[in-house]
Short mmCIF file of C-alpha atoms and ligand atoms in Angstrom, two decimals:
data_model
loop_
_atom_site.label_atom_id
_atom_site.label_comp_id
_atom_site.label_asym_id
_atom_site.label_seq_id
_atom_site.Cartn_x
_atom_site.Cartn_y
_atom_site.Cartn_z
CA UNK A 1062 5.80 -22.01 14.55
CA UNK A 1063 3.26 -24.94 15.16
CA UNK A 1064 0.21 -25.37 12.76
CA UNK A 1065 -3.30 -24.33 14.58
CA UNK A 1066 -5.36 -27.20 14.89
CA UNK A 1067 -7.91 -25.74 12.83
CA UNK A 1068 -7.09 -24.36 9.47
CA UNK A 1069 -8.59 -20.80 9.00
CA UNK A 1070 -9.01 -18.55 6.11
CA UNK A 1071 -9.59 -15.10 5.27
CA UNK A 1072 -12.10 -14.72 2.37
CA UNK A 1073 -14.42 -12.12 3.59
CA UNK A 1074 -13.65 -9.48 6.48
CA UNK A 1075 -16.17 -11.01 8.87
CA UNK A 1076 -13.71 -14.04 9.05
CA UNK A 1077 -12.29 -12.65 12.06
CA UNK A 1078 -14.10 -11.86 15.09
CA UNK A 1079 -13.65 -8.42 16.82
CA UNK A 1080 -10.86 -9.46 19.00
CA UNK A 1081 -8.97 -11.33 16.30
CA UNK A 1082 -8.78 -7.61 14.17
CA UNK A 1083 -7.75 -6.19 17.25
CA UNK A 1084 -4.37 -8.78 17.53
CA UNK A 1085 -3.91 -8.37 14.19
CA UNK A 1086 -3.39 -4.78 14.26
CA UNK A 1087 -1.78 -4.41 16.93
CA UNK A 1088 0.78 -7.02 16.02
CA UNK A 1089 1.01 -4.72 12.43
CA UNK A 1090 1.76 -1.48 14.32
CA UNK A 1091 4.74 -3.65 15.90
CA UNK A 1092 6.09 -5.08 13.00
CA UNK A 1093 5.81 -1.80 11.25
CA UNK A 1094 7.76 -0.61 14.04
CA UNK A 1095 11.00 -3.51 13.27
CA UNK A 1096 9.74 -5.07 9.96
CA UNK A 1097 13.10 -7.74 10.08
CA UNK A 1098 11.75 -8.68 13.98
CA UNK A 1099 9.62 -11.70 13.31
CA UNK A 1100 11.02 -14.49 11.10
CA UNK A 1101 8.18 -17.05 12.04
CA UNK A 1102 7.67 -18.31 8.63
CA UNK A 1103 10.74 -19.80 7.49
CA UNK A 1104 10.89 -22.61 5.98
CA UNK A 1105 7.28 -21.52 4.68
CA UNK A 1106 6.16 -21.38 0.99
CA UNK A 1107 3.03 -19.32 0.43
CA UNK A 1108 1.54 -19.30 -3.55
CA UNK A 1109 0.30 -16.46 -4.65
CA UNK A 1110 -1.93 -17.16 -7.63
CA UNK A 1111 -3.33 -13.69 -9.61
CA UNK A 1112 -5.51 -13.92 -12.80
CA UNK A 1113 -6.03 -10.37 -12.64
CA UNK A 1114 -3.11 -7.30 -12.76
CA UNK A 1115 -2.16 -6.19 -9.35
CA UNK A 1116 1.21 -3.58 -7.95
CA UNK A 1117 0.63 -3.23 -4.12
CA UNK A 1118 -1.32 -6.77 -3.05
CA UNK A 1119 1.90 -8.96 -4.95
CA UNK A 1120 4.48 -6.90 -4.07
CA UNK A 1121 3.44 -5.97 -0.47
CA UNK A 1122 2.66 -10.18 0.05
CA UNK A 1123 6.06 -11.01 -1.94
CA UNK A 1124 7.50 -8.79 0.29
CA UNK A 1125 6.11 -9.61 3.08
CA UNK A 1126 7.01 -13.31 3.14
CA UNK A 1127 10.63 -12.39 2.28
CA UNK A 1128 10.88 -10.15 5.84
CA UNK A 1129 9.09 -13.22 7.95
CA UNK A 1130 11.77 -15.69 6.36
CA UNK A 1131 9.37 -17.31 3.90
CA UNK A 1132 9.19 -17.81 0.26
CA UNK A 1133 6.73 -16.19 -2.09
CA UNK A 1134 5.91 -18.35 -4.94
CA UNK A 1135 3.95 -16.13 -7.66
CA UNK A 1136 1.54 -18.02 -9.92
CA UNK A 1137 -0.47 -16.72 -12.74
CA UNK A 1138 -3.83 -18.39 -13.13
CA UNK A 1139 -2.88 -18.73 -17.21
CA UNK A 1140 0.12 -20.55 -16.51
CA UNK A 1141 -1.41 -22.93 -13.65
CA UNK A 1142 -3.45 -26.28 -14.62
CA UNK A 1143 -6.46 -24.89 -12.81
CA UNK A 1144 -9.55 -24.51 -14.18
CA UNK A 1145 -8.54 -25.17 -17.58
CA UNK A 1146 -7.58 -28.58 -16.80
CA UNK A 1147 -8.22 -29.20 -13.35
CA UNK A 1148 -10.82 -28.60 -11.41
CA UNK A 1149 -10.63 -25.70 -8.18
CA UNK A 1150 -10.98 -28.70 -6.03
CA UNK A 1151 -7.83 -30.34 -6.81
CA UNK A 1152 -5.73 -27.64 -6.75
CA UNK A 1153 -6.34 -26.29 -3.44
CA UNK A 1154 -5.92 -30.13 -2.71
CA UNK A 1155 -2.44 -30.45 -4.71
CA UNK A 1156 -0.99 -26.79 -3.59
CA UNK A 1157 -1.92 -27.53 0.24
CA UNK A 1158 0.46 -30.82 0.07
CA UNK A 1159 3.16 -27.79 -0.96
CA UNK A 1160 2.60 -24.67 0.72
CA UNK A 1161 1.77 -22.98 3.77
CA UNK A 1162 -0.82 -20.58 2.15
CA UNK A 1163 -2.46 -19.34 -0.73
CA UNK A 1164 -3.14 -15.87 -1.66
CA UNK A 1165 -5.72 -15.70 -4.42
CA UNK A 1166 -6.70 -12.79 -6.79
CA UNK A 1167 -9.93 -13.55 -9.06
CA UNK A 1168 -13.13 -13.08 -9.86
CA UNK A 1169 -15.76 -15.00 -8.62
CA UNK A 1170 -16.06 -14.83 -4.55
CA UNK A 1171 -17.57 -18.23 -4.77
CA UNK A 1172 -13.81 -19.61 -6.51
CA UNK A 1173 -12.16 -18.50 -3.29
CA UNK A 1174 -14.80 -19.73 -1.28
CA UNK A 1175 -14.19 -22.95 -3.07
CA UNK A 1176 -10.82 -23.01 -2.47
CA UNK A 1177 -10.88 -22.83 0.73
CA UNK A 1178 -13.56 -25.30 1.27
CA UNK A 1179 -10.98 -28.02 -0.15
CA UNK A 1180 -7.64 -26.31 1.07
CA UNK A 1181 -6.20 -27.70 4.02
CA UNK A 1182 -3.89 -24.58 4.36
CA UNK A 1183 -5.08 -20.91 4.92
CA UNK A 1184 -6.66 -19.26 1.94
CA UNK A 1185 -6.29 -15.29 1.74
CA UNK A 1186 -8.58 -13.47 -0.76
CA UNK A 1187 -6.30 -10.93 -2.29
CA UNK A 1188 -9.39 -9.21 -4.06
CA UNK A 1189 -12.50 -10.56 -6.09
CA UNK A 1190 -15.34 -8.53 -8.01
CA UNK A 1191 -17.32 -8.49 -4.43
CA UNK A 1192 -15.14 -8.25 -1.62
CA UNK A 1193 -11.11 -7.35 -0.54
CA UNK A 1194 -10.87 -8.03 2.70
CA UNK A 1195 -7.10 -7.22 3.28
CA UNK A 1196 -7.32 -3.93 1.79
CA UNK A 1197 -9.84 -3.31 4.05
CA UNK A 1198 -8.18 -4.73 7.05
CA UNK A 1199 -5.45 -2.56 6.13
CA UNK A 1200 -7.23 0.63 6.00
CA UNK A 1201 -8.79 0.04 9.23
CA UNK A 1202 -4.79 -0.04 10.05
CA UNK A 1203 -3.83 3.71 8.06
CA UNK A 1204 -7.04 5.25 9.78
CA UNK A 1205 -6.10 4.22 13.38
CA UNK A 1206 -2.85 5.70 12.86
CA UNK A 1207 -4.06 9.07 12.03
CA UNK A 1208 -6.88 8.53 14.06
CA UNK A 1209 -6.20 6.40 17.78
CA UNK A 1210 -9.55 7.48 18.76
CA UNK A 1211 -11.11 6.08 15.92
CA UNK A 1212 -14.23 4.52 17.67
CA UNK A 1213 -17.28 6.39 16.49
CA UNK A 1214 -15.45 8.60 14.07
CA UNK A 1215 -16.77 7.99 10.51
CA UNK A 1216 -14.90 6.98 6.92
CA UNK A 1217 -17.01 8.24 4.23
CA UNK A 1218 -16.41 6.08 0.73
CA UNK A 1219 -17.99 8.11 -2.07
CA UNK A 1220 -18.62 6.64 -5.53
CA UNK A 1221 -19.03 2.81 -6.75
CA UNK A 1222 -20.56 0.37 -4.13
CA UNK A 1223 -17.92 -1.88 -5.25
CA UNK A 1224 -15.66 -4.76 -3.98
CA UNK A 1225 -13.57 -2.20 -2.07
CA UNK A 1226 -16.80 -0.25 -0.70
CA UNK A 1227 -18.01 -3.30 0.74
CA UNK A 1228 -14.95 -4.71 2.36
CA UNK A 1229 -14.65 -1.32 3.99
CA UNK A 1230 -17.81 -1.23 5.36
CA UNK A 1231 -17.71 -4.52 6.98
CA UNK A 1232 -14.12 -3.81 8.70
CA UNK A 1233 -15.56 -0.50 9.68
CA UNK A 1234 -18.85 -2.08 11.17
CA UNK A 1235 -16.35 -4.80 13.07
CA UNK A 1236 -13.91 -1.98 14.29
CA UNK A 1237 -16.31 0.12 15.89
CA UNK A 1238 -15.92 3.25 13.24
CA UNK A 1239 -19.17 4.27 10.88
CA UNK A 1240 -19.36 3.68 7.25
CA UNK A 1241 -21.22 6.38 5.40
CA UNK A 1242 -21.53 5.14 1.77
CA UNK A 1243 -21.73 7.87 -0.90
CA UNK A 1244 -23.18 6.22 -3.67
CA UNK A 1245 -25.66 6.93 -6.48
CA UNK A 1246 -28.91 4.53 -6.71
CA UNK A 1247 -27.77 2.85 -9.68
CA UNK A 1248 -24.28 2.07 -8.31
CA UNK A 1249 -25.28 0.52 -4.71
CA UNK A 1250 -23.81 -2.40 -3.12
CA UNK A 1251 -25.42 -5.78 -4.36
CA UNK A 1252 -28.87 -6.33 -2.26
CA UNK A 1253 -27.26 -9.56 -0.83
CA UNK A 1254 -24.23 -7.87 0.31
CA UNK A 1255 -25.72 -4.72 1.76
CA UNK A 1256 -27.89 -6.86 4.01
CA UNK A 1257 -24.74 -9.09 5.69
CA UNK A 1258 -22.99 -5.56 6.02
CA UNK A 1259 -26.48 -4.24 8.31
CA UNK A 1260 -26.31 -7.35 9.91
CA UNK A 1261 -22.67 -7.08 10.93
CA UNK A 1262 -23.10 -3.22 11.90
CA UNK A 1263 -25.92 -3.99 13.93
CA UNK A 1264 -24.73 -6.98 15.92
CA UNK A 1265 -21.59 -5.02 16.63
CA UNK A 1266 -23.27 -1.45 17.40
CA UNK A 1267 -21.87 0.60 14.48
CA UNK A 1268 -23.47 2.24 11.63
CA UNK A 1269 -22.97 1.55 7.77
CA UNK A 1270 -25.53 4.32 5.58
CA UNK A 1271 -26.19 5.31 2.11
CA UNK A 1272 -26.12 9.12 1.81
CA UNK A 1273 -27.00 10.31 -2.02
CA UNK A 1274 -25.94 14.04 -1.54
CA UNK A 1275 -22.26 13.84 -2.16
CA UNK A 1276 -21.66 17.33 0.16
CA UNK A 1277 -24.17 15.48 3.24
CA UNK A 1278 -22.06 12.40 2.76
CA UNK A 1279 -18.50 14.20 4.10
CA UNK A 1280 -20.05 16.54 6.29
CA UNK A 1281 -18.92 14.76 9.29
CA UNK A 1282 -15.89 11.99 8.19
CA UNK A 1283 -12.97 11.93 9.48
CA UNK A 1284 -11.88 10.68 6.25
CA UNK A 1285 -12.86 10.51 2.39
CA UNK A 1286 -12.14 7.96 0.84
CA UNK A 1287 -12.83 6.35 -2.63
CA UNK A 1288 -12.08 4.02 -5.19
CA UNK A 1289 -11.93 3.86 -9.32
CA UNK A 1290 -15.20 4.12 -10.91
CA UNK A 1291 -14.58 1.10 -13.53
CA UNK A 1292 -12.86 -1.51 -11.61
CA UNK A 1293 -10.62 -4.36 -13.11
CA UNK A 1294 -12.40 -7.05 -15.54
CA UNK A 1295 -15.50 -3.84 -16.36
CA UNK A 1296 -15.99 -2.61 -18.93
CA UNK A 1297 -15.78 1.50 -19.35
CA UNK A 1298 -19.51 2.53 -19.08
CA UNK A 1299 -19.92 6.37 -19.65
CA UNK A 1300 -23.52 6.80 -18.07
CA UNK A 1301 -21.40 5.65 -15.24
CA UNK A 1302 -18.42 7.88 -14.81
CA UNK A 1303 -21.36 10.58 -16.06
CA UNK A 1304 -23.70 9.40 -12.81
CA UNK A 1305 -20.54 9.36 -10.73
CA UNK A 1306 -18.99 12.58 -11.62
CA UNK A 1307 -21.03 14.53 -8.98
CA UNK A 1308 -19.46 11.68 -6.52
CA UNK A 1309 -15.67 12.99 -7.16
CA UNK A 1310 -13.18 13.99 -4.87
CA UNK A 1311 -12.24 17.71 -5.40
CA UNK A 1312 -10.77 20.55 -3.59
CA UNK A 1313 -14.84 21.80 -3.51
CA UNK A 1314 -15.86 18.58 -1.96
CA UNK A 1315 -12.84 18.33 0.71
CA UNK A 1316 -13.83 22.46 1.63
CA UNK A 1317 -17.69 20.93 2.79
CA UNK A 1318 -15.75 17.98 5.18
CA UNK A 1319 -14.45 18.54 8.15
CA UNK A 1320 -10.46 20.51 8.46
CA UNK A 1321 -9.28 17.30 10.12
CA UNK A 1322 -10.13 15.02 7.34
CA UNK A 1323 -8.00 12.62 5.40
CA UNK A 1324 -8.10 11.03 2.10
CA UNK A 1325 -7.90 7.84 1.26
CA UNK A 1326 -7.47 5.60 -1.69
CA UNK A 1327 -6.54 2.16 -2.09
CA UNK A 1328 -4.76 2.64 -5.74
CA UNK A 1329 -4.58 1.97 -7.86
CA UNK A 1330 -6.21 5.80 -9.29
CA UNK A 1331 -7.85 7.11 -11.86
CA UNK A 1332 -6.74 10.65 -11.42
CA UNK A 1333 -9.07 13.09 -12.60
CA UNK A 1334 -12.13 10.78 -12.42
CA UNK A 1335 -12.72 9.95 -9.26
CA UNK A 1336 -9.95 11.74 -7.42
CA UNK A 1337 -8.45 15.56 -8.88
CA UNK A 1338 -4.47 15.11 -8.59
CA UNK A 1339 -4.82 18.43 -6.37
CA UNK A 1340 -6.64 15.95 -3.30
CA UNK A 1341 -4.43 13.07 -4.22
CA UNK A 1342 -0.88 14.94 -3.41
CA UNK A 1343 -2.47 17.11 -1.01
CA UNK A 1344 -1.26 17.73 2.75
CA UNK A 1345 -4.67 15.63 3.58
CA UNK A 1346 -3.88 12.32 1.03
CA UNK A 1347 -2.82 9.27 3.17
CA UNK A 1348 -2.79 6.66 -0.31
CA UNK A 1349 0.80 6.36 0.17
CA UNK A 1350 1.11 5.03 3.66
CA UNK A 1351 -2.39 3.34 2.88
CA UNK A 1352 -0.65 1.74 -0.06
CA UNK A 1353 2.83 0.83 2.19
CA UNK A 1354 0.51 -0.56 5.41
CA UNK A 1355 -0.45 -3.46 3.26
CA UNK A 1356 2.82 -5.36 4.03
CA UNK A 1357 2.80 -4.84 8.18
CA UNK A 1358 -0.86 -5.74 7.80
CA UNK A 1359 -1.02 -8.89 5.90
CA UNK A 1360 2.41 -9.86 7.70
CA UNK A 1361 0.83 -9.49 10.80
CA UNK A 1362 -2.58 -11.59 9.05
CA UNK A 1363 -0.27 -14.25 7.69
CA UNK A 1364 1.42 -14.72 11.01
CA UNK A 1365 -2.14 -14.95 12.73
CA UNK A 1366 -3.44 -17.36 10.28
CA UNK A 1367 -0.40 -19.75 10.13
CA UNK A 1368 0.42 -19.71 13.42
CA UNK A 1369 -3.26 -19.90 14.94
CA UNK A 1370 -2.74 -17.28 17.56
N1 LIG B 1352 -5.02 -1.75 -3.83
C1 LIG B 1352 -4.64 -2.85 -4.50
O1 LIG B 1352 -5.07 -3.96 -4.22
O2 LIG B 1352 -3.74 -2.62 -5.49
P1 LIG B 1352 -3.21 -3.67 -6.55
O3 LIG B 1352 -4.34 -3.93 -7.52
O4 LIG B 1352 -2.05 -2.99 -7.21
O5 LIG B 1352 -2.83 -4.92 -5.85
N1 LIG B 1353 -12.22 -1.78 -7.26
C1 LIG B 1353 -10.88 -1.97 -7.80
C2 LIG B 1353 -9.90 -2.16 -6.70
C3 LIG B 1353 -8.48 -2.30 -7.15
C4 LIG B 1353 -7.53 -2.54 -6.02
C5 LIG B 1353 -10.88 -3.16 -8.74
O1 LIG B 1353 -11.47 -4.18 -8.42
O2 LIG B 1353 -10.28 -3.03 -9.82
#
């Protein structure tokens, strides 16, 4: 595999044009099909570096490497120089003389955007408090499974207008599939953010909405889907999970949506806040393959990004 001439990264969704999703995808559904087909990264190191927990996004990257012949290399943000010591702009200089990629989980968007600004490999956000692109990516993945007619069909993601809420709405507005966003006033999506998301559904002729009336907000997805009320580094706000409760999905909220509907989570959940563990291990739950299509997906992403086609 030949390094692309130009080094790309994948902080945001919008980071890949239309077409590029499309390969992506595609090339996903094939590995899922033979996950040992495609060794194109060995010889490859890519550092994973996580200052926050995480079960699916390590494993499912560790993982992922392994199967394309590469080597994981798992880094802890307490055990690395950076930031303490050294500065965000010498790292991504020092980790780009050893590895092929790096997958960061963190905080701040603008430390990843950082990163990649000075990183002369490809830098994957794995999740900060504003965006997570591959989950997103991902679930634009599980949904086209169920759904191969997926243009014009509509996800509805009730509760928080969180990192995961807006990552899905951009991949939604670049894939051609509607975003309805079921989200109390209090807990919308960041002014900033809300306006790149319109600006993406409008150049690309899709439709991202706030509907407040939880039961209006399903009445015509093709799937549900939503996300914990307190995500990680928040604190537990009860006016919150008090102002969200009407947002949760229940058997009496899945009975107003469509028979067809599926449900979707990204995990990990709260059960009993913002999903009942009736929904979750019902016949209409997809979390599990959502949670397994992380691997063919970011395979398929890695593969893209190191190998520039
Ligand atoms: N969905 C997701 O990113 O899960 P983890 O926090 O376990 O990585
Ligand atoms: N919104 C959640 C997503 C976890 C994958 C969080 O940031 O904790």
């Amino acid at each position: 595999m030949d390094r692309p001439e130009r080094v790309r990264h994948f902080t945001k969704v919008s980071d890949l044009s239309v077409e590029e999703i499309r390969k992506i995808l595609k090339r996903a559904f094939k590995l899922k099909e033979r996950p040992h087909a495609d060794r194109s990264l060995t010889g490859r190191t890519v550092a994973l570096i996580f200052s926050k927990p995480s079960t699916r996004t390590r494993v499912s990257f560790s993982v992922g490497v392994y199967q394309l012949g590469g080597m994981a290399l798992y880094l802890s943000e307490q055990e690395l120089q950076m930031r303490s010591s050294e500065s965000l702009e010498d790292t991504a200089r020092v980790l780009s003389r050893f590895v092929d990629a790096i997958v960061i989980r963190t905080f701040a968007q603008s430390d990843v955007d950082e990163l990649a600004a000075h990183a002369t490999v490809p830098v994957i956000n794995a999740l900060t408090d504003e965006r997570h692109p591959c989950q997103a990516l991902s679930d634009i993945f599980t949904f086209e499974e169920r759904f191969p007619d997926s243009k014009g069909r509509t996800i509805t993601y009730m509760g928080d207008g969180n990192n995961v809420a807006v990552s899905l709405a951009a991949a939604g507005a670049l894939s051609g599939i509607d975003v309805c966003l079921g989200i109390p006033e209090e807990y919308d999506l960041a002014p900033a953010l809300w306006e790149e998301i319109q600006g993406l559904a409008a150049a690309h002729g899709t439709r991202v909405w706030v509907e407040r009336d939880p039961e209006r907000a399903v009445e015509t997805a093709s799937a549900v889907y939503t996300d914990v009320w307190t995500s990680m580094g928040q604190e537990r706000d009860q006016g919150k999970l008090q102002a969200l409760q009407p947002y949760q999905v229940n058997r009496g909220l899945m009975s107003v949506a469509p028979w067809e509907a599926i449900v979707m989570h990204c995990l990990p959940a709260h059960r009993g806040e913002e999903i009942t563990d009736e929904i979750m291990d019902g016949p209409q739950s997809v979390v599990f393959d959502q949670a397994e299509n992380r691997v063919h997906v970011q395979k398929a992403l890695l593969t893209f990004l190191l190998g520039g086609d």
